[in-house]
XYZ file of C-alpha atoms in Angstrom:
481
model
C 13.642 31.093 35.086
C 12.557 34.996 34.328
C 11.566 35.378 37.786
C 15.143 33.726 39.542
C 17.039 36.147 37.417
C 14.877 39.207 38.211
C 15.715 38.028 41.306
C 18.979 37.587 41.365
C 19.920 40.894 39.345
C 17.499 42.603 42.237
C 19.569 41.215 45.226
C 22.564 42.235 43.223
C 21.589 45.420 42.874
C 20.552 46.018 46.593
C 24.327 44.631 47.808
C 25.914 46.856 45.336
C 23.447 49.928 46.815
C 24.747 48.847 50.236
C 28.667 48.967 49.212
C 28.092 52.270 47.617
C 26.550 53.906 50.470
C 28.020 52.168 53.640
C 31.501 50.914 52.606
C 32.789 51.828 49.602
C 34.600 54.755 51.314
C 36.074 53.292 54.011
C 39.675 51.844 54.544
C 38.495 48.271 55.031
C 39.850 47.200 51.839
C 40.209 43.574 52.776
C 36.572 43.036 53.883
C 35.050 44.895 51.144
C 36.635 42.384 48.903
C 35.391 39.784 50.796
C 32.123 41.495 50.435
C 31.836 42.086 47.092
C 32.759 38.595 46.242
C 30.366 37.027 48.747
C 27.790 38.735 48.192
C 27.794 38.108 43.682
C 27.679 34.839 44.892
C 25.104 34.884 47.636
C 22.525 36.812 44.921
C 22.850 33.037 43.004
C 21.841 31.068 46.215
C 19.340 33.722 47.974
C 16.513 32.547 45.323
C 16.399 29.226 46.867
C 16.327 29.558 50.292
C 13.269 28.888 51.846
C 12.512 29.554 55.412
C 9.942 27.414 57.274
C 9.275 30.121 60.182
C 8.583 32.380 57.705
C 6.808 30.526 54.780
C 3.073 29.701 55.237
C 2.156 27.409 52.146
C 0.013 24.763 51.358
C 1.926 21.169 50.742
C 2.394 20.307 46.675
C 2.209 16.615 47.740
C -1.704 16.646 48.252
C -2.567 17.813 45.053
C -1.100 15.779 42.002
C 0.462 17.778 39.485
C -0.572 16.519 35.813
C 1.184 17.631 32.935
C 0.548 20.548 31.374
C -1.758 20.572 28.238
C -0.777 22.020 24.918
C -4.084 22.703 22.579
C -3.359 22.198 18.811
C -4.317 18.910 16.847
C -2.852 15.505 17.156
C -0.356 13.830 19.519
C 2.718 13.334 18.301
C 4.464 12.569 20.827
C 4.020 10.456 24.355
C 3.111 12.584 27.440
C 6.083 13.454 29.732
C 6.577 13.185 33.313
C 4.784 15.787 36.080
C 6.511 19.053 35.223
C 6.963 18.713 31.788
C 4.715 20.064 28.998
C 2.587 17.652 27.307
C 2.182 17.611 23.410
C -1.460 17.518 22.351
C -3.658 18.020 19.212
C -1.056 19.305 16.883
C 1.106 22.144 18.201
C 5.036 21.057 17.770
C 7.739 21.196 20.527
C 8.498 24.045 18.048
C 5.417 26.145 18.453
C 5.090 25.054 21.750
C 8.083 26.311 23.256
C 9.373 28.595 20.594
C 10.218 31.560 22.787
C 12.015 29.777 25.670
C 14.032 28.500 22.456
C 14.964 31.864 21.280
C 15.730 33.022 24.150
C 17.988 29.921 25.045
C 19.831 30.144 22.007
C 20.109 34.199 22.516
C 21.860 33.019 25.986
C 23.749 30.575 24.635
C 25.255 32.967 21.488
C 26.033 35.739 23.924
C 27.544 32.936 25.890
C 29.770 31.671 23.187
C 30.564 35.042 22.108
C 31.911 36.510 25.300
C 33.479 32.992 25.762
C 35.650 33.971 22.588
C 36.401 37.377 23.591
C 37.546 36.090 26.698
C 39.640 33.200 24.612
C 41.415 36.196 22.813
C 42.305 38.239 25.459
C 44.153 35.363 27.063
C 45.794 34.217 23.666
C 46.625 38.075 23.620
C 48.577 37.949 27.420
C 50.146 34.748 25.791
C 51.863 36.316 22.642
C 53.016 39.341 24.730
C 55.133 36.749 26.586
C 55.850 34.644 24.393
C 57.631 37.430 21.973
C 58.596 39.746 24.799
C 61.890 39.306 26.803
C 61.257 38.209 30.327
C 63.598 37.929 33.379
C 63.069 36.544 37.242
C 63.314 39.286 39.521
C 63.179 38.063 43.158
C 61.447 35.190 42.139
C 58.915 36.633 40.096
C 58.632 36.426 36.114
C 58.680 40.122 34.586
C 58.482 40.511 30.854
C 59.112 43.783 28.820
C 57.119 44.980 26.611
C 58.739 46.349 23.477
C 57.820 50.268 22.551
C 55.305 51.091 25.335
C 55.096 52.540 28.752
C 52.259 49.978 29.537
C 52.450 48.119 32.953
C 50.314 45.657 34.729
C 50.198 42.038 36.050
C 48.555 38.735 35.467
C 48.908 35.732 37.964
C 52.820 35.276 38.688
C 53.495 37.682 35.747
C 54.512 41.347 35.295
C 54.851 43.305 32.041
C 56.565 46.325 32.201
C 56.764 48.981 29.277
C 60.634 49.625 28.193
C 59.799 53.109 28.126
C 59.210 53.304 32.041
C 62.115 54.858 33.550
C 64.142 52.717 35.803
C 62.820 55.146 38.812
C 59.267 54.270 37.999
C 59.879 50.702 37.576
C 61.080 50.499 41.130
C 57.450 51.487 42.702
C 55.670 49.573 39.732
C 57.174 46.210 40.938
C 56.500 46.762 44.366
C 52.972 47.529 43.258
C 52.482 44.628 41.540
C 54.089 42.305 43.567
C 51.377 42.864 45.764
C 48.760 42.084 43.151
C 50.523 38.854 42.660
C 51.158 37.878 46.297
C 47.140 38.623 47.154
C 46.015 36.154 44.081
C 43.982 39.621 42.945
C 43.859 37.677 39.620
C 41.940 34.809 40.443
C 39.489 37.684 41.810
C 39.259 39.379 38.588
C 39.071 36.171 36.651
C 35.826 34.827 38.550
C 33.777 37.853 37.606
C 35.257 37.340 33.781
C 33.536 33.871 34.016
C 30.505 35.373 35.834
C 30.229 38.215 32.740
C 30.198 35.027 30.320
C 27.794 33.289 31.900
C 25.665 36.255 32.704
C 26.287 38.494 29.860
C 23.013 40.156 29.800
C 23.496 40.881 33.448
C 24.846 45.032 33.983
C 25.474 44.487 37.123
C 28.219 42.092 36.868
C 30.050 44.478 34.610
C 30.101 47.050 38.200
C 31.156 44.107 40.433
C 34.207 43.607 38.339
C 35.019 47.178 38.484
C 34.580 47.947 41.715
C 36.721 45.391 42.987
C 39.224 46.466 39.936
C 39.447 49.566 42.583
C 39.919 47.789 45.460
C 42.622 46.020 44.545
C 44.539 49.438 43.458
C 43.724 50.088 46.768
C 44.811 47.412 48.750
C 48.326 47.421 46.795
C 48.652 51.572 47.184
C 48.277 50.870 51.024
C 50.571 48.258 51.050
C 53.272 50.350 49.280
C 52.867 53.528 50.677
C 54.333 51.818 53.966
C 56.884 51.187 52.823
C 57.938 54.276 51.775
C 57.069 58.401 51.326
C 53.462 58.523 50.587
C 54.767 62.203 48.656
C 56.986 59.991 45.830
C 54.192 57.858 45.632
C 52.168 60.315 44.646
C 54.552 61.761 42.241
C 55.256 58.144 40.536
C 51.043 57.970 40.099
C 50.858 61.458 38.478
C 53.609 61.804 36.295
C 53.829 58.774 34.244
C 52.046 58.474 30.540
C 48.552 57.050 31.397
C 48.865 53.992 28.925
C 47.550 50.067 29.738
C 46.275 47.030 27.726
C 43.007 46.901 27.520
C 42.193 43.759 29.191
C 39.455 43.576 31.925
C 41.218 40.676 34.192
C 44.148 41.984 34.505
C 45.436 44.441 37.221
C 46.590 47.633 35.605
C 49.403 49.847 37.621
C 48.053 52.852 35.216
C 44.819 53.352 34.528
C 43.308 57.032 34.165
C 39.884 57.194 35.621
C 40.911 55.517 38.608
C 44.283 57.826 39.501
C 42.609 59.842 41.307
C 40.326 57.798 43.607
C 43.542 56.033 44.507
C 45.738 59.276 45.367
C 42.462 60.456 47.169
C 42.261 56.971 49.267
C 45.649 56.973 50.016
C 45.668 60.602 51.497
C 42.333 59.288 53.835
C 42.673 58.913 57.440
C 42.098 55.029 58.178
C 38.644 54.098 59.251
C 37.752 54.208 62.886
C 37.007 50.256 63.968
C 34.019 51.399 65.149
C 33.413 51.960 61.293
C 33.136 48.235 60.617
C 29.503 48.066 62.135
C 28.608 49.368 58.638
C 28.977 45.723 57.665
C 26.339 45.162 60.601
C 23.534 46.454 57.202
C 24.267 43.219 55.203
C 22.174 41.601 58.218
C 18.458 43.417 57.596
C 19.388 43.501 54.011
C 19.920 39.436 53.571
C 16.635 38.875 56.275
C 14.642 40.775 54.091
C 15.187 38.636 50.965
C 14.814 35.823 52.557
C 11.589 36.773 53.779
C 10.888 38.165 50.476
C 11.895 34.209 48.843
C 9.854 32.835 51.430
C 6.595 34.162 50.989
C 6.618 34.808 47.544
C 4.202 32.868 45.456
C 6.471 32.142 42.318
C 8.447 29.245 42.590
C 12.207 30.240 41.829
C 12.307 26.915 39.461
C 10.087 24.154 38.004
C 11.728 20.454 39.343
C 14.401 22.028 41.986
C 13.266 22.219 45.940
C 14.153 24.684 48.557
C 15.725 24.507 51.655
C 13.796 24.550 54.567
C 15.555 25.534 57.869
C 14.218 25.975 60.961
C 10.437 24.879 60.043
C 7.619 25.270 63.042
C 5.018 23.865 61.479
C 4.469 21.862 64.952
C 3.978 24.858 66.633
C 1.717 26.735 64.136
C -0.673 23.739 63.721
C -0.770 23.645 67.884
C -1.717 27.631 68.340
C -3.848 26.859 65.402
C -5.689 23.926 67.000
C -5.757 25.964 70.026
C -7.625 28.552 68.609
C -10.174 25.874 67.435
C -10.971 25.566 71.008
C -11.557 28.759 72.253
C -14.012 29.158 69.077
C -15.963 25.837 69.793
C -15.261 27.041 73.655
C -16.850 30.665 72.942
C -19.433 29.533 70.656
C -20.506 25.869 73.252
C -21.717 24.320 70.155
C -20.622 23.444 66.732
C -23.234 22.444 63.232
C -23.631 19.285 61.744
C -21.462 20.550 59.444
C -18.518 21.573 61.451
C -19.628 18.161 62.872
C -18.306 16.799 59.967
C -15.633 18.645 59.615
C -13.884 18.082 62.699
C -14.366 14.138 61.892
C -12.909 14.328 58.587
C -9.852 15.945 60.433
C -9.325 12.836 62.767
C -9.900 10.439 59.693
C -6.453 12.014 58.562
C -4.818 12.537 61.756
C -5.393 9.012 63.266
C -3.447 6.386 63.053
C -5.813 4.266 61.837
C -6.251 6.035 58.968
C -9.383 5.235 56.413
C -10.198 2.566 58.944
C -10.924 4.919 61.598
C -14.611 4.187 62.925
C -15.767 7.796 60.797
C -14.317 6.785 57.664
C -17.512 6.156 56.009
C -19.165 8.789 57.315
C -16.948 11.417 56.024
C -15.247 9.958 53.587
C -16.361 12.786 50.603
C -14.827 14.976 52.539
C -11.092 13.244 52.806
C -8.751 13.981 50.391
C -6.014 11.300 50.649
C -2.400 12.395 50.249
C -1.394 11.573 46.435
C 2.111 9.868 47.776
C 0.825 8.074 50.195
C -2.350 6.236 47.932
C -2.216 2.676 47.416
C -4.362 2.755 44.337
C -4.685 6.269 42.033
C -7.983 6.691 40.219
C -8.154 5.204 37.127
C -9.201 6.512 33.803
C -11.975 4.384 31.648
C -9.856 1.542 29.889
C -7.090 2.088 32.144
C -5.334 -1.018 33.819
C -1.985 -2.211 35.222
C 0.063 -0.775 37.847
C -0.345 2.228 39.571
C 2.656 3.720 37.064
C 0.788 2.429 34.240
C -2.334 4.195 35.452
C -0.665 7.472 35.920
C 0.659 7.326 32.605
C -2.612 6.143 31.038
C -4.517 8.262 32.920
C -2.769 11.335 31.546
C -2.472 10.878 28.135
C -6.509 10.258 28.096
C -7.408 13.307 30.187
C -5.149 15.694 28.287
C -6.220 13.975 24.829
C -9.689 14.499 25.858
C -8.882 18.154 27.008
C -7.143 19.287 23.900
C -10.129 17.797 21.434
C -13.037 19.815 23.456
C -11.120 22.652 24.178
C -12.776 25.955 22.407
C -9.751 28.154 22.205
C -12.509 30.230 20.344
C -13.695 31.412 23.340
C -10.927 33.986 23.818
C -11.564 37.564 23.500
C -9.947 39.501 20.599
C -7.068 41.351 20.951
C -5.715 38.453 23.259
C -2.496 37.429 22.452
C 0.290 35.013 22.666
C 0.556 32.001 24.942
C -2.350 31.701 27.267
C -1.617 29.846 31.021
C -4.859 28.391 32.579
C -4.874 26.793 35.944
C -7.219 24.035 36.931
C -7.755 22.432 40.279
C -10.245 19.327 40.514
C -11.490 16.464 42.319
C -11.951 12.659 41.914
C -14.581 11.864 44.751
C -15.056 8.165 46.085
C -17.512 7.928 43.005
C -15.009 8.553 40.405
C -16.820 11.763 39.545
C -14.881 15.109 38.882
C -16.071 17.391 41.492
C -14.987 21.059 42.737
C -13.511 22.388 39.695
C -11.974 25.728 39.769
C -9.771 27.538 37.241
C -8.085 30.443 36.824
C -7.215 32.211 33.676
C -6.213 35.400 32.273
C -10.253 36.223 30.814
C -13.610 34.890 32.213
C -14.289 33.245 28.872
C -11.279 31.089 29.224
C -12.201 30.235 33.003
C -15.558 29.262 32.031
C -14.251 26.577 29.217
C -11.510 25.110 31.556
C -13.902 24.582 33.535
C -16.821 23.291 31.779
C -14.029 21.135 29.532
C -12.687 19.410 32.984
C -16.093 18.945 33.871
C -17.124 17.005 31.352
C -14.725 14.515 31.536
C -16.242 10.965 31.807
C -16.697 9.086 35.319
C -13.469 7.276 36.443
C -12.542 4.154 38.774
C -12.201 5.861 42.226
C -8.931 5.632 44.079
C -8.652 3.312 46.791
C -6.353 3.357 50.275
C -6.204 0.173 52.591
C -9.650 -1.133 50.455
C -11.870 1.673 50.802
C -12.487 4.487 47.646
C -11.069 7.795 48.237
C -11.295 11.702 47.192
C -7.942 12.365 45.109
C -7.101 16.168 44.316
C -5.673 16.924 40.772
C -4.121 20.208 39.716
C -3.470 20.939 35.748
C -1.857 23.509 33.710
C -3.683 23.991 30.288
C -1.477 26.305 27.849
C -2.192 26.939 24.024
C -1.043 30.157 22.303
C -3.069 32.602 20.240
C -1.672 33.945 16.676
C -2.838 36.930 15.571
C-alpha cells in the first residue's frame, strides 16, 4: 500500500510539474480543466497498469505462494488463505500487524475528520439560505446575504452581499452565472471528496486550487465579451475583498487571485499552435508506465494488473532463436545442456510427463502449481488436494515457527524482520534448492537451515508420475528492543 501511494503522490506531482511549466499560462482554459481533472484521476489508475511489451517477469503461477509465517509461540488461530499472514507460536493479530493498524485507524480519523469539516461547511451554505432572502432572477435562485459584501455561487445558487452596489451586482451575476451554467461546482466538489479520502495527500490541496483559478478564468473570459474589458477591470479592483471561507465554492472575490485574473484577461489568446504543449502528457504518461512495468514491487497484495499488448510469443521465438545460433556456433552441446534441452520439451509437449524423456529428466521439471493433479503432501496429510494445501501449511509453518532462532539476529536490529524463502519438493519428497533472502546473513542462514530441515514429504504427482513442485514463503517476526 506505501509503495501505490508513493506512487500515486509521485505521478501527481509530475502532472502538476507539467501544468505549471507547459500550460498553466496559456488561454486554453477549457482543456486545462480537462487536464487537471484527468490527470488526479489517471495518478489512481497509472499504478496498475501493466504493460506486457514492456514487462519482463517471471510467472507467479509456477511457484506456490504459502502463507506468510509469523514467529512467536502458539497458534491461535487457523492459517489463512495464500496472501494472508499466518498466526504462529504466539504473536497476536495485535502484535502482528500493529502498525498497519495504526496507521489504518490514523487514515480512517483523518478521514472522518475532514468528512465532518466537509459536513459543516455544507450545513453552513444551508443556513445562509435558509435564513437569507432569496429571489429567481432569470431562472436562477439568488439569495442575499444580510450585512456583507460577500459574493459567490454554489450549484444553481448565488449569494450576493446587500452591501454590493446595484452596479457591481450586475457583472457579479453575469460572473456567476457562468460558474453555474459550466457545473464548476461539481468540479470543485470532486477534489473536496478526493481531500477526504486523501487527506494526508498535499498535492490534492494544489489540484483544488489550481482549478479554483481556472474557473475565475474561464468565467472572466466569458464576461469580458460581453462587454468593456476596462469596467471589468474596474468592478474586480474596487470592490471590498470579502468571501466565505469555503473551499468548494466559487468565490467572485477572492484577494490572492485578483490579480492573476486581471493579468489573464489582459493576455493575448494562445496561438493554436500552443496546444502541442499538451503533446508532453504523452512521454510523461509512457514513462510511468514503463516505470509500473518493470518495477519489482507489486502495487498491491491480491489485485492483478492489466496486461495489454503482451509479446511474450515473440520474445520466447527470438529467444529460442538465439538458442540456435549458440548450439549452431558452438556444434555441440554437454550432457548437461543435454538435459536441459529435454527437460524443456517435457514441458512444451503435448504429451506432457508422458513424453518418452519424462523419466529421464524428471528432477529437473518443475510442474506448474495450477495445473498439478496431486500437490505434495505433508507427513499425516490426507484428503483432497484442498485439504492437503491446508494441512500442508499449517504443519510447515508450525514446524517453522517452533525451530526458528530469532536469536540469531544481530543487535541493534530492529522492528519487523521480512525473510524470503524459495524451495523445492523434488520427485522424492525431499526439500531441495533452498534459497533465502533476508535483511542480515545470520537470518539467511536460519531460513535456510530451518526450511531445510523440514521432514521428507509425499511427492506430487501429474497424470501418475511424481513431480518437482516449487514453493515460495514469506517468514516475518518482529524484534523488540
Amino acid at each position: 500500500m506505501a509503495h501505490y501511494i508513493i506512487q500515486v503522490i509521485a505521478f501527481q506531482l509530475l502532472f502538476l510539474v507539467t501544468y505549471d511549466l507547459f500550460l498553466k499560462k496559456e488561454t486554453f482554459f477549457q482543456w486545462n480543466r480537462v487536464y487537471l481533472i484527468a490527470t488526479s484521476i489517471l495518478s489512481f489508475g497509472l499504478p496498475f497498469i501493466k504493460i506486457g511489451l514492456i514487462q519482463r517477469s517471471i510467472p507467479q503461477e509456477y511457484m506456490v505462494q504459502l502463507p506468510a509465517v509469523l514467529i512467536g509461540g502458539l497458534v491461535n488461530e487457523p492459517l489463512r488463505v495464500q496472501g494472508e499472514d499466518v498466526l504462529i507460536n504466539g504473536i497476536s493479530t495485535a502484535q502482528s500487524i500493529s502498525v498497519l493498524q495504526i496507521i489504518t485507524a490514523l487514515w480512517i480519523v483523518g478521514m472522518v475528520v475532514f468528512a465532518g469539516i466537509f459536513a459543516f461547511k455544507i450545513a453552513h451554505i444551508r443556513n445562509l439560505k435558509r435564513r437569507n432572502p432569496s429571489v429567481f432572477v432569470k431562472g436562477v435562485n439568488v439569495v442575499t446575504l444580510q450585512n456583507t459584501d460577500a459574493a459567490f455561487s454554489f450549484f444553481g445558487t448565488i449569494y450576493l452581499g446587500e452591501n454590493i452596489s446595484e452596479a457591481n451586482k450586475k457583472d457579479i451575476l453575469l460572473h456567476e452565472e457562468v460558474h453555474i451554467n459550466q457545473h464548476h461546482s461539481i468540479d470543485l466538489l470532486f477534489f473536496e471528496i478526493f481531500k477526504i479520502v486523501c487527506w494526508f495527500n498535499p498535492l490534492s490541496y494544489v489540484f483544488q486550487k489550481r482549478l479554483e483559478l481556472l474557473h475565475e478564468y474561464i468565467a472572466d473570459s466569458i464576461v469580458a465579451t460581453k462587454k468593456q474589458d476596462t469596467t471589468y477591470y474596474q468592478t474586480l479592483l474596487s470592490h471590498v475583498f470579502n468571501t466565505e471561507n469555503v473551499s468548494f465554492v466559487n468565490t467572485f472575490f477572492n484577494k490572492s487571485l485578483i490579480k492573476k485574473r486581471i493579468i489573464m484577461l489582459q493576455k493575448s489568446k494562445s496561438k493554436q499552435l500552443f496546444q502541442l504543449k499538451y503533446l508532453a502528457l504523452v512521454p510523461l504518461v509512457f514513462g510511468m508506465l514503463i516505470y509500473t512495468s518493470c518495477s519489482n514491487n507489486p502495487v498491491e497484495e491480491g489485485y492483478s494488473t492489466a496486461n495489454f499488448g503482451s509479446d511474450s510469443d515473440s520474445e520466447i521465438i527470438q529467444n529460442i532463436e538465439r538458442l540456435k545460433e549458440s548450439i549452431a556456433k558452438k556444434g555441440y552441446i554437454s550432457e548437461e545442456e543435454e538435459l536441459a534441452l529435454k527437460a524443456f520439451t517435457v514441458l512444451t509437449s503435448s504429451e506432457g510427463v508422458d513424453n518418452i524423456h519424462f523419466e529421464e529428466v524428471q528432477d529437473l521439471v518443475d510442474i506448474p502449481f495450477g495445473v498439478i493433479e496431486k500437490v505434495p503432501a505433508y507427513p499425516g496429510c490426507s484428503g483432497t488436494n484442498e485439504e492437503m494445501k491446508d494441512c500442508m501449511t499449517k504443519s510447515m509453518s508450525a514446524f517453522i515457527g517452533k525451530n526458528f532462532d530469532i536469536n540469531v539476529a544481530p543487535k541493534g536490529l530492529t522492528g519487523v524482520q521480512k525473510i524470503y524463502v524459495q524451495f523445492k519438493i523434488d520427485t522424492q519428497g525431499k526439500v531441495v534448492n533452498v534459497k533465502a533472502r533476508a535483511p542480515h546473513e545470520a537470518l539467511k542462514e536460519e531460513a535456510i537451515r530451518v526450511v531445510s530441515s523440514l521432514p521428507t514429504m509425499k511427492a506430487g504427482e501429474q497424470s501418475g508420475k511424481k513431480v518437482s513442485v516449487l514453493y515460495s514463503l514469506p517468514i516475518k517476526f518482529e524484534i523488540n528492543e
